PDB file of C-alpha atoms and ligand atoms in Angstrom:
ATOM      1  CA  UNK I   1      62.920-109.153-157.895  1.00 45.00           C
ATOM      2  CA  UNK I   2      63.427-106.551-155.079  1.00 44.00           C
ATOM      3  CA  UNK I   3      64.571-103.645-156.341  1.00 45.00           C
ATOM      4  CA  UNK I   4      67.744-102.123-154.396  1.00 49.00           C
ATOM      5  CA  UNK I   5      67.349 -98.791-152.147  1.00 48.00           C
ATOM      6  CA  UNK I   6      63.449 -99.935-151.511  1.00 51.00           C
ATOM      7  CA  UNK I   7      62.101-100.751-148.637  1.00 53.00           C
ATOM      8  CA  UNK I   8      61.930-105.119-148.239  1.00 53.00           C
ATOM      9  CA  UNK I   9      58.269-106.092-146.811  1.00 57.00           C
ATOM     10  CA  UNK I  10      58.320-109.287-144.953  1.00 54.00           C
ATOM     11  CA  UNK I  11      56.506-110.641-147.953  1.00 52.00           C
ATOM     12  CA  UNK I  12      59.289-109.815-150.618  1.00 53.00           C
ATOM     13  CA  UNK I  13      61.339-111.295-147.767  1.00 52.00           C
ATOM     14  CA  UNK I  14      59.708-114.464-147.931  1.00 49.00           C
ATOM     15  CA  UNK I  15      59.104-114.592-151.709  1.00 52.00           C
ATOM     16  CA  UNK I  16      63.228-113.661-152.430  1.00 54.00           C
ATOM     17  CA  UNK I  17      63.900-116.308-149.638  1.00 57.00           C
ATOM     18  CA  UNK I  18      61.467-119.602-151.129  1.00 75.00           C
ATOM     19  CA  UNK I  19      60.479-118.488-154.591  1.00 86.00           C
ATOM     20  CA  UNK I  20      63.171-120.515-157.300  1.00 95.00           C
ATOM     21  CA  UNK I  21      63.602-118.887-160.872  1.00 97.00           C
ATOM     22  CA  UNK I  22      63.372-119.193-164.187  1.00 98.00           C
ATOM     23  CA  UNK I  23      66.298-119.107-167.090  1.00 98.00           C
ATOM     24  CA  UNK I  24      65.023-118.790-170.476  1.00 98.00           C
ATOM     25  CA  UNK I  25      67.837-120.464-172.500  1.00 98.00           C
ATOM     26  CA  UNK I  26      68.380-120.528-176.179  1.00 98.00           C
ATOM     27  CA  UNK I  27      70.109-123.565-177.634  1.00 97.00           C
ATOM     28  CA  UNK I  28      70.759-122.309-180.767  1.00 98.00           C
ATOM     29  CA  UNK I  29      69.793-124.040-184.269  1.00 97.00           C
ATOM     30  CA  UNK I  30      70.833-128.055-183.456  1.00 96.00           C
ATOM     31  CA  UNK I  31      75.008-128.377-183.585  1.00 97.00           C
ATOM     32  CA  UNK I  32      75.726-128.331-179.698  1.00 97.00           C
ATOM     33  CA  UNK I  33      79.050-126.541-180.639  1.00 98.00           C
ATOM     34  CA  UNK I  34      77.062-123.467-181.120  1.00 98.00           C
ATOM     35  CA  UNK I  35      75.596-123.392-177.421  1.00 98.00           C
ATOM     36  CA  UNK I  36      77.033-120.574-175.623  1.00 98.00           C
ATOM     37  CA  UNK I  37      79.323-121.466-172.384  1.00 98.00           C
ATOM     38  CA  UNK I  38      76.780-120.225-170.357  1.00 98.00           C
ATOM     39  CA  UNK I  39      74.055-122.065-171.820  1.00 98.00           C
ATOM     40  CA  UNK I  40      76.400-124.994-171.439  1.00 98.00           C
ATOM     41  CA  UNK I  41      77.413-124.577-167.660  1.00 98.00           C
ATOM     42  CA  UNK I  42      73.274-124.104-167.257  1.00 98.00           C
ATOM     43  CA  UNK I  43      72.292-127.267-168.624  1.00 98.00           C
ATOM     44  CA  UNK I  44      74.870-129.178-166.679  1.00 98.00           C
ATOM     45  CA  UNK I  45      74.095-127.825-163.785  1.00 97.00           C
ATOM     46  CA  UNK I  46      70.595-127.769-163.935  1.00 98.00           C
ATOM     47  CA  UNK I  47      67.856-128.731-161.322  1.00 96.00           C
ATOM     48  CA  UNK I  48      65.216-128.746-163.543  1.00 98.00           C
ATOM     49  CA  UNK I  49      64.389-127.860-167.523  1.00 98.00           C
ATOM     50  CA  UNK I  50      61.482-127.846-169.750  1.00 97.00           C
ATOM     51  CA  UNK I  51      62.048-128.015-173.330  1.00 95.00           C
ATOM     52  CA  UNK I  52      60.534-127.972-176.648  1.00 89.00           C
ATOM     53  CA  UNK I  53      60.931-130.169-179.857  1.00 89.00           C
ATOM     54  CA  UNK I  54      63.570-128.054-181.306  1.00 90.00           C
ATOM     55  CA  UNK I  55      66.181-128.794-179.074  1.00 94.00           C
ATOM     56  CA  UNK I  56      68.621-131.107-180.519  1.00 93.00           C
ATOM     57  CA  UNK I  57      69.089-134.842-178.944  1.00 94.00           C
ATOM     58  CA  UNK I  58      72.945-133.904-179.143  1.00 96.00           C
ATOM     59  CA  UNK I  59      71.978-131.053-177.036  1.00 97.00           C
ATOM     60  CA  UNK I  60      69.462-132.971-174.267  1.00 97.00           C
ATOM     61  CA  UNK I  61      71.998-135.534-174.161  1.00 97.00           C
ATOM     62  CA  UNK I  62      74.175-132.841-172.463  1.00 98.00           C
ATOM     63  CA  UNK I  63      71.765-132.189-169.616  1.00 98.00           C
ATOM     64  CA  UNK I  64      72.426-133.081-166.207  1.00 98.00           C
ATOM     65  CA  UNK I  65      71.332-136.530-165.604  1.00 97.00           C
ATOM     66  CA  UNK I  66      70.079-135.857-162.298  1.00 97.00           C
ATOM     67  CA  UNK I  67      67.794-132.616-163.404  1.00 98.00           C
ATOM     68  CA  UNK I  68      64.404-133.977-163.942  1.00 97.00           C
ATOM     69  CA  UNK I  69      63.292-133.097-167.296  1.00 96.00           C
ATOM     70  CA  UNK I  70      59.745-131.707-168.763  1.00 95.00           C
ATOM     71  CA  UNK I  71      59.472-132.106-172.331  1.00 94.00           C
ATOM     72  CA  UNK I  72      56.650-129.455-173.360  1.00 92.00           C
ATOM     73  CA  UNK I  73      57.458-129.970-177.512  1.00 81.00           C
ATOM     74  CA  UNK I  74      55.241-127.985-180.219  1.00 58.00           C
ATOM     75  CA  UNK I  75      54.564-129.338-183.566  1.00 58.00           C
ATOM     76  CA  UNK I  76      53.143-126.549-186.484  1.00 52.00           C
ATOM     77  CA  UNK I  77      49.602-126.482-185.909  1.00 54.00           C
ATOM     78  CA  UNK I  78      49.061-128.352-183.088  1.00 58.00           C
ATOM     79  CA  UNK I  79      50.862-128.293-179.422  1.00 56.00           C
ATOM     80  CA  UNK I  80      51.709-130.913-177.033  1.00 72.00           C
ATOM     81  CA  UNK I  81      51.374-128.533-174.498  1.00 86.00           C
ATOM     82  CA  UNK I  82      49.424-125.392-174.544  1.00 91.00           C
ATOM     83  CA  UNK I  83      50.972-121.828-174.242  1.00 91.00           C
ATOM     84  CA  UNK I  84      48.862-121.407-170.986  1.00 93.00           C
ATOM     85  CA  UNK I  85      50.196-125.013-169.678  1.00 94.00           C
ATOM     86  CA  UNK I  86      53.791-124.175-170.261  1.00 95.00           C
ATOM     87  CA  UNK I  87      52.831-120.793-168.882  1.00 96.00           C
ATOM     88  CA  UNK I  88      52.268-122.643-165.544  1.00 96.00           C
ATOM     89  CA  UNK I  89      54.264-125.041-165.252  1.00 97.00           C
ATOM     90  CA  UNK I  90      57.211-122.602-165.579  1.00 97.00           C
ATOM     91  CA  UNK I  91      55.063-120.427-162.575  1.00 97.00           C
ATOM     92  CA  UNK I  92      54.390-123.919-160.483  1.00 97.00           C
ATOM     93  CA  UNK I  93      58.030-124.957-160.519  1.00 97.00           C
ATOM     94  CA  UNK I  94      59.615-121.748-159.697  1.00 97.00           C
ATOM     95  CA  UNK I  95      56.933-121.341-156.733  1.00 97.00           C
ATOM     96  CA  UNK I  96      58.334-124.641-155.326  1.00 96.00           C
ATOM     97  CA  UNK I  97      61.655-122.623-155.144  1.00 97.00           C
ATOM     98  CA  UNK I  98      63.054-124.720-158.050  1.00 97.00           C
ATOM     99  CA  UNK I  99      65.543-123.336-160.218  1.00 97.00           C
ATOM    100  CA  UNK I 100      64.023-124.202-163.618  1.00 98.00           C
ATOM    101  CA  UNK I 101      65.953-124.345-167.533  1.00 98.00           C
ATOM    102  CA  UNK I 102      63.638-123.208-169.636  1.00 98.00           C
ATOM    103  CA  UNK I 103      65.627-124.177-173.059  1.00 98.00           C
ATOM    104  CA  UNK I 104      64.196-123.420-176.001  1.00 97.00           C
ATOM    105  CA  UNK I 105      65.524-124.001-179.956  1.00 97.00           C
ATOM    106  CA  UNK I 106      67.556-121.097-181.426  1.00 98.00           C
ATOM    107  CA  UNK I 107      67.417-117.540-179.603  1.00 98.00           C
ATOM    108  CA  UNK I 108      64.370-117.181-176.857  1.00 97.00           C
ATOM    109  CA  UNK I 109      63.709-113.959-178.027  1.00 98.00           C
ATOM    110  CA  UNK I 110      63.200-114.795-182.265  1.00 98.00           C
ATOM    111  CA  UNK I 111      59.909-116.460-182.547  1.00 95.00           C
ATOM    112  CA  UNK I 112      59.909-118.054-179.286  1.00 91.00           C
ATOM    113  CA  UNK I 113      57.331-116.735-177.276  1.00 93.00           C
ATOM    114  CA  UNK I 114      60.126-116.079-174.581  1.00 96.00           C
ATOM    115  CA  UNK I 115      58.506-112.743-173.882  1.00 96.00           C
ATOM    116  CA  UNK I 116      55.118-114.272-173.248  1.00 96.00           C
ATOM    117  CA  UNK I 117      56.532-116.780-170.850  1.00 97.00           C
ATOM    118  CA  UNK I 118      58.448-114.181-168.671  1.00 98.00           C
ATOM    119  CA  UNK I 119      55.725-111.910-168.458  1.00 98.00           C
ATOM    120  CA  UNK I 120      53.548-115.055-166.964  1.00 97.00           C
ATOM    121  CA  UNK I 121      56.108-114.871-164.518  1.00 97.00           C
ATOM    122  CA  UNK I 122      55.864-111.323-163.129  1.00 97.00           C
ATOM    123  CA  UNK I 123      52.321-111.651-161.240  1.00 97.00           C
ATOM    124  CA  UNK I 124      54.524-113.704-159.153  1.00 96.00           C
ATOM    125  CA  UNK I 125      57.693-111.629-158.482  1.00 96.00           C
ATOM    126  CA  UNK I 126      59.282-114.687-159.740  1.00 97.00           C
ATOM    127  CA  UNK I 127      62.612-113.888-160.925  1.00 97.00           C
ATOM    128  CA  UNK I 128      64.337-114.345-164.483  1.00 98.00           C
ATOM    129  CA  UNK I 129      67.096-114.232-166.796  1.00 98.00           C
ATOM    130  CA  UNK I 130      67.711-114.923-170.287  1.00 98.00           C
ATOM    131  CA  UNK I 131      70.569-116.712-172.149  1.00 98.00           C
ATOM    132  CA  UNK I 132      70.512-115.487-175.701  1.00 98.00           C
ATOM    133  CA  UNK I 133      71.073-118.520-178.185  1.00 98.00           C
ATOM    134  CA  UNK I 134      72.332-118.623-181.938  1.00 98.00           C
ATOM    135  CA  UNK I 135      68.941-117.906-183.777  1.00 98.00           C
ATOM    136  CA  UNK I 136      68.257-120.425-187.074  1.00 98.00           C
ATOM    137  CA  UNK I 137      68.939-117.771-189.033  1.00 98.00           C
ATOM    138  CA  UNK I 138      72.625-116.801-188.609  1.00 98.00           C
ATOM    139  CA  UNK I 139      73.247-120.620-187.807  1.00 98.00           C
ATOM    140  CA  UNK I 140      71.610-121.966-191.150  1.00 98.00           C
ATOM    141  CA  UNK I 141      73.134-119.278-192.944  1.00 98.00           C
ATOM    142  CA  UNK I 142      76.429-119.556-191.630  1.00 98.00           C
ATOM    143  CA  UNK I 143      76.413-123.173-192.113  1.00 98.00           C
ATOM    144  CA  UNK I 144      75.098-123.088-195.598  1.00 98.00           C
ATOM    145  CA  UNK I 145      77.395-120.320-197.063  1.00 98.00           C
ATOM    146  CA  UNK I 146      74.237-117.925-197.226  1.00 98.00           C
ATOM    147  CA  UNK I 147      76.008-114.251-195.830  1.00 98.00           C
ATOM    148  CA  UNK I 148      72.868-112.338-194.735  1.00 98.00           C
ATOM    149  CA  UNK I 149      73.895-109.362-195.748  1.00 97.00           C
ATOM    150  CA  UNK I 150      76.814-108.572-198.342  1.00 97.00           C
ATOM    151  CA  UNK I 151      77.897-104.934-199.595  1.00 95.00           C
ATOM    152  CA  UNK I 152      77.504-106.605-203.204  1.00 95.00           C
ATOM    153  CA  UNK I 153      73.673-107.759-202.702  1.00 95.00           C
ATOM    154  CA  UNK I 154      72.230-106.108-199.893  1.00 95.00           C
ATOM    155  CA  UNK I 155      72.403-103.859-196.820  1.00 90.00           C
ATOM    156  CA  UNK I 156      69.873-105.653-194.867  1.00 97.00           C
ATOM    157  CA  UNK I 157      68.075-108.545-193.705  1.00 98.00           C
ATOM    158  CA  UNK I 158      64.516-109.071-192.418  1.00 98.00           C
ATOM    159  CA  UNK I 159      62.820-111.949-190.052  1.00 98.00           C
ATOM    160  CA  UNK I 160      59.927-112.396-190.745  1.00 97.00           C
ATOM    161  CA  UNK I 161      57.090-115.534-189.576  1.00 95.00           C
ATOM    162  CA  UNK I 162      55.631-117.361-191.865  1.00 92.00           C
ATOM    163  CA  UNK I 163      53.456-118.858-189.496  1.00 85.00           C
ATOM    164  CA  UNK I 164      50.360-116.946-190.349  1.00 72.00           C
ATOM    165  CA  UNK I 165      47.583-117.464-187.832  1.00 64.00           C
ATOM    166  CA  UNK I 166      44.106-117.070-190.357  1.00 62.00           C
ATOM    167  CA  UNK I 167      45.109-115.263-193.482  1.00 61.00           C
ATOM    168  CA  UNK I 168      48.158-114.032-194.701  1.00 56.00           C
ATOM    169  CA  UNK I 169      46.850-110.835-194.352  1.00 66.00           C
ATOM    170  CA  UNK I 170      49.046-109.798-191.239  1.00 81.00           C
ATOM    171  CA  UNK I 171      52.104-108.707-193.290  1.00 91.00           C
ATOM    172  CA  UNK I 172      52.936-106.303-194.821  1.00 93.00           C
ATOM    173  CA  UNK I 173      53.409-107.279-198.524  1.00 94.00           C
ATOM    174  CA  UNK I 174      53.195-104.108-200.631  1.00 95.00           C
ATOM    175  CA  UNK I 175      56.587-103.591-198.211  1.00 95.00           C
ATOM    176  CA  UNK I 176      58.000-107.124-198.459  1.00 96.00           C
ATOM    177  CA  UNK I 177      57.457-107.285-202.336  1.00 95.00           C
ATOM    178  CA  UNK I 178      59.454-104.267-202.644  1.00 94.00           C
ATOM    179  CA  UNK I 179      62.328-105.349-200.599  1.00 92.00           C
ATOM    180  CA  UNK I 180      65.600-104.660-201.394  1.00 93.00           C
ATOM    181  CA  UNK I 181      66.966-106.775-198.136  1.00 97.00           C
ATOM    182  CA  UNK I 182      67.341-110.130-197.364  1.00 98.00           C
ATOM    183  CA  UNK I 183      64.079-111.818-196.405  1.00 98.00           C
ATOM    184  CA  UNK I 184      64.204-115.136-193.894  1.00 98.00           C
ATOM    185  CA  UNK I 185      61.017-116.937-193.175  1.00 98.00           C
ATOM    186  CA  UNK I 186      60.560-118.770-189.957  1.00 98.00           C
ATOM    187  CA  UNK I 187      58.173-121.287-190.043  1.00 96.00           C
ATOM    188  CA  UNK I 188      57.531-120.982-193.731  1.00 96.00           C
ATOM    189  CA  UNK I 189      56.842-124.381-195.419  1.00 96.00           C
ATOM    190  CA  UNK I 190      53.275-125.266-195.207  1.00 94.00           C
ATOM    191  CA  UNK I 191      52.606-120.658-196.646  1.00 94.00           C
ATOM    192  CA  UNK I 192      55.812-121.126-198.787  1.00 96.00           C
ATOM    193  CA  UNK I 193      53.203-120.847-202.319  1.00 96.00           C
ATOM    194  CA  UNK I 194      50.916-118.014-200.690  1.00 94.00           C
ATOM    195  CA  UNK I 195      54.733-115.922-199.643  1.00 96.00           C
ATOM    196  CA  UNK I 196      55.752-116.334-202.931  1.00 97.00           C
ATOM    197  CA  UNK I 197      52.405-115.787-205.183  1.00 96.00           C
ATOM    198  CA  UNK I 198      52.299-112.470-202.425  1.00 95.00           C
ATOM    199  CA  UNK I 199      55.860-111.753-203.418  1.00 97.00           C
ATOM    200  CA  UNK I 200      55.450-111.423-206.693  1.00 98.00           C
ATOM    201  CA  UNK I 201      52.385-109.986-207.166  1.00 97.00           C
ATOM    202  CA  UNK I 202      53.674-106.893-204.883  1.00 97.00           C
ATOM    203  CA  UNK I 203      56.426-106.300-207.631  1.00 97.00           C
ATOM    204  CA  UNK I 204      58.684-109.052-206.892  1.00 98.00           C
ATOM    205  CA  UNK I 205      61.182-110.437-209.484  1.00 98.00           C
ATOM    206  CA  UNK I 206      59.529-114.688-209.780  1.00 98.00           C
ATOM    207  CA  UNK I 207      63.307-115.273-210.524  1.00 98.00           C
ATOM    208  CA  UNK I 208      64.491-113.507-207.593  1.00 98.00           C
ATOM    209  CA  UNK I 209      67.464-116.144-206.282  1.00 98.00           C
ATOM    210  CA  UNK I 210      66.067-118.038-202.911  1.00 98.00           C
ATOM    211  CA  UNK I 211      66.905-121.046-200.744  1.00 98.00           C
ATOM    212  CA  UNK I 212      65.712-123.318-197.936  1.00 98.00           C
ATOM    213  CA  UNK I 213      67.968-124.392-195.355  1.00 98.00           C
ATOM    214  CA  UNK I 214      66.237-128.054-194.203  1.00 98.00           C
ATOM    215  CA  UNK I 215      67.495-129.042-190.377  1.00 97.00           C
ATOM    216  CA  UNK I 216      70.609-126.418-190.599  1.00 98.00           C
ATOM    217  CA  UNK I 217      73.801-127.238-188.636  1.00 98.00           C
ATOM    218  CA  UNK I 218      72.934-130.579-188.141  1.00 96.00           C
ATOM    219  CA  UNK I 219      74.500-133.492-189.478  1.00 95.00           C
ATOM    220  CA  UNK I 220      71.824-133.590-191.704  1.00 96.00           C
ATOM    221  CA  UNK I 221      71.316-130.311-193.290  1.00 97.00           C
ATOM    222  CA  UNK I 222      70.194-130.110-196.838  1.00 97.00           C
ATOM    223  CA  UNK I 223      69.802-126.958-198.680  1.00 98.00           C
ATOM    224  CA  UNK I 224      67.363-126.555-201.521  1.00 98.00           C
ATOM    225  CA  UNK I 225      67.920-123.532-204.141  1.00 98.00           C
ATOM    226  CA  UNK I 226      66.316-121.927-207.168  1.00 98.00           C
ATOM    227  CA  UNK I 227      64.118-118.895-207.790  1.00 98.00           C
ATOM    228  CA  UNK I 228      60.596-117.590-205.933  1.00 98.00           C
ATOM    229  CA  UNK I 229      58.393-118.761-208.587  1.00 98.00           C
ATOM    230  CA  UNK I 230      60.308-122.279-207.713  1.00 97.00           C
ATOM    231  CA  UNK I 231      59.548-122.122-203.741  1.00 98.00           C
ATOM    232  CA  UNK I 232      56.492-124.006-203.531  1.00 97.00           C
ATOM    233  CA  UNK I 233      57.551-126.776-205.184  1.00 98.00           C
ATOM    234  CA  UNK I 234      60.988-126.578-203.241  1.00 98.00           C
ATOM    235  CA  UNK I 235      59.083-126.337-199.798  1.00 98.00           C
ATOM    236  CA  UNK I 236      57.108-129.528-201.071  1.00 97.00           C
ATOM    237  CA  UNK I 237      60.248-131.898-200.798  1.00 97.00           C
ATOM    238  CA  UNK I 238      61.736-130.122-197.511  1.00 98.00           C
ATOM    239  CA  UNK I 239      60.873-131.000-193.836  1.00 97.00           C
ATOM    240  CA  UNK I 240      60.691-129.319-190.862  1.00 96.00           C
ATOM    241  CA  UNK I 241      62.072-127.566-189.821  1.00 97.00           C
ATOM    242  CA  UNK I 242      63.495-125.744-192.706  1.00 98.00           C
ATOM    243  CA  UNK I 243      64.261-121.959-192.994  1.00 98.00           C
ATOM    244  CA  UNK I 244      63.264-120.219-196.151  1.00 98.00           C
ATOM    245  CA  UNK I 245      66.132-117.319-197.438  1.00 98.00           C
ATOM    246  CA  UNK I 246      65.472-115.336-199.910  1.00 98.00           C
ATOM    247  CA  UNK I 247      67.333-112.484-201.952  1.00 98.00           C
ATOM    248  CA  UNK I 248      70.675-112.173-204.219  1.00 98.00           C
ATOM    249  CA  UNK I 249      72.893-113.927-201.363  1.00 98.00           C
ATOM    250  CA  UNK I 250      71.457-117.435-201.512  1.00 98.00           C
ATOM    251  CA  UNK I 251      73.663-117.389-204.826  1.00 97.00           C
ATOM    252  CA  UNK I 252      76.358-117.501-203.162  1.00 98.00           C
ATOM    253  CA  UNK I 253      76.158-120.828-201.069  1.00 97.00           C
ATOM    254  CA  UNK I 254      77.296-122.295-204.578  1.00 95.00           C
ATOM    255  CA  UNK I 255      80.678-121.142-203.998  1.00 95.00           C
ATOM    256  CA  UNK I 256      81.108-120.072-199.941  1.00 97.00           C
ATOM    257  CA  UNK I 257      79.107-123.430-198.710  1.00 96.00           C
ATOM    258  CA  UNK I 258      81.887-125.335-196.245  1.00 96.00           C
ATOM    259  CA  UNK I 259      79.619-127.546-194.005  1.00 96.00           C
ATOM    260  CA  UNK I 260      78.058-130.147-196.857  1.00 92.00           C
ATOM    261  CA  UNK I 261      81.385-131.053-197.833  1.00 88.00           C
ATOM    262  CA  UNK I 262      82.144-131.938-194.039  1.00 93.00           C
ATOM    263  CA  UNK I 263      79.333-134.421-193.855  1.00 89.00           C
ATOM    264  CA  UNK I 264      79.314-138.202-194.367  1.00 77.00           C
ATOM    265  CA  UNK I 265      76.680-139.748-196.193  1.00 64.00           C
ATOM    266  CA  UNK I 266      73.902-140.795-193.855  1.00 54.00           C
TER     267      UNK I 266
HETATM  268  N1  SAH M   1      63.549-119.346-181.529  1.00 92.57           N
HETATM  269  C1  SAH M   1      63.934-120.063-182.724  1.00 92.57           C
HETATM  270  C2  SAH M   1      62.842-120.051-183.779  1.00 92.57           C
HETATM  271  C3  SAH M   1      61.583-120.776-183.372  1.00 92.57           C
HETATM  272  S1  SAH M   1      60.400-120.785-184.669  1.00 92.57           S
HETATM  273  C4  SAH M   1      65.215-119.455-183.283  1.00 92.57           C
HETATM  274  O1  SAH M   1      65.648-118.385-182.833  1.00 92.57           O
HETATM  275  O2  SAH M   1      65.809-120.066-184.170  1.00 92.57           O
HETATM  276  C5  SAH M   1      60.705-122.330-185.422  1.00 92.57           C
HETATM  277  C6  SAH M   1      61.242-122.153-186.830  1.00 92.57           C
HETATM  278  O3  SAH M   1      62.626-121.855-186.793  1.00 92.57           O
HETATM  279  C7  SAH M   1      61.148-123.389-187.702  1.00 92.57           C
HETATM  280  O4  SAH M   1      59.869-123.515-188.281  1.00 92.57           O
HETATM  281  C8  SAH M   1      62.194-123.105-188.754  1.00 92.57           C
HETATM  282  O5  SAH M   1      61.717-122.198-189.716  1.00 92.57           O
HETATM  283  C9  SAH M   1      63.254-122.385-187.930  1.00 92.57           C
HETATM  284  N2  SAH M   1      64.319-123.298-187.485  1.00 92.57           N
HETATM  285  C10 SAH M   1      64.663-123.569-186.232  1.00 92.57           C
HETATM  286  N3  SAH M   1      65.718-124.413-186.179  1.00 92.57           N
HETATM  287  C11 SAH M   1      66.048-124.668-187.463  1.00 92.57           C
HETATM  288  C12 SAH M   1      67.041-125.461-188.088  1.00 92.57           C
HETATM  289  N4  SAH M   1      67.925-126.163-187.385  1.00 92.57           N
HETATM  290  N5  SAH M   1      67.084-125.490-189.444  1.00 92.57           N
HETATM  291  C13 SAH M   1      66.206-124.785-190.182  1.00 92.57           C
HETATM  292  N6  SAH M   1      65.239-124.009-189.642  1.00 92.57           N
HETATM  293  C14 SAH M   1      65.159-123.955-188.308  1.00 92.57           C
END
């Protein structure tokens, strides 16, 4: 990017004039009704886009048919593509001067790794922007009757990764078990027994009300309730990907869930 006022060398001349640029785009948590306009009006439009596994078929399907498509898809614990790879890629297309869709599940910025993939990008001057997308959270919730935060329950809610890389040593639990606020784990299922046993043995209630959101806002959402002590077990008959809510307002998708009753058996 060439900064206004400055001085243009004939090299930011050059790069500005043949170097493409990349949009990070969030897609939001599966329904394609929740992609922004923007995101929308990208994706049609689009020259090029790399995207990952959590992007919705309903969603793909809306890509221009002409934009030539890199599918770069993560599973938990093992990656089609490295970090590094998609890393480059992203740097390779934009140096051909291609304008590429970077679309990614949910928000780019909420467990994404959108950060790490635009700072690849700045060794290169290559430009950016970012399209912010519906994160799981506040789509599963929404869709599931789960308000984050209530006045009644709680004045706050916390994302937190489940995804821990060695031990499960990198959070905070004396703080977590404590918690007064809403807790949502991201990438949860495989630690959903460690987060609880860590839970409760920081001072958490075992009966403390949670749920897991399986595949929210798609036409196939499921959500699975009970209490911590319960969430292993619960996490055992979910499938990815599933968010894991827990706190006093998971209660109340027993009487404020709208979506289930809108789906036909499948
Ligand atoms: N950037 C994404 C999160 C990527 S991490 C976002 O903002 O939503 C991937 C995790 O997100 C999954 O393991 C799961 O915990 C959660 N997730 C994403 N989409 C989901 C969905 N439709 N239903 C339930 N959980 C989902």
């Amino acid at each position: 990017m060439i900064a206004q006022g400055l001085p243009v060398t004939e090299h930011e001349q050059h790069v500005a004039r043949n170097t493409g640029k990349v949009i990070l785009v969030g897609s939001g948590p599966g329904d394609p009704d929740l992609l922004t306009v923007k995101a929308l009006r990208l994706l049609q439009q689009a020259e090029v886009v790399v995207h990952d596994r959590l992007v919705s078929d309903e969603i793909i399907a809306l890509i221009n048919p002409q934009a030539e498509c890199f599918f770069v898809g993560k599973k938990a614990g093992h990656h089609c593509v490295p970090q590094s790879g998609i890393n480059q890629l992203l740097v390779d297309l934009a140096l051909q001067g291609k304008q590429v869709i970077r679309l990614k599940g949910g928000d780019p910025f909420i467990f994404g790794r959108g950060g790490e993939e635009l700072e690849a990008l700045l060794p290169f001057n290559i430009a950016f922007e970012v399209v912010p997308g519906i994160t799981a959270a506040s789509g599963c919730a929404a869709y599931a009757g789960i308000p984050l935060t209530h006045r009644d329950y709680t004045q706050g809610v916390q994302f937190i990764t489940g995804h821990l890389k060695d031990d499960a040593n990198q959070l905070n639990w004396p703080l977590l078990g404590q918690a007064t606020h809403t807790l949502v784990f991201y990438m949860g299922l495989t630690q959903s027994s460690g987060i609880a046993l860590n839970l409760i043995e920081h001072g958490m209630s075992a009966d403390m009300p949670i749920a897991i959101v399986e595949r929210g806002t798609s036409q196939r959402q499921r959500t699975l309730q009970g209490s911590l002590k319960d969430l292993g077990d619960l996490a055992a008959q979910a499938e990815s990907p599933s968010l894991i809510i827990i706190g006093g307002v998971t209660q109340l998708a027993s009487k404020l869930d709208w979506f289930s009753a809108t789906l036909s058996d499948v």
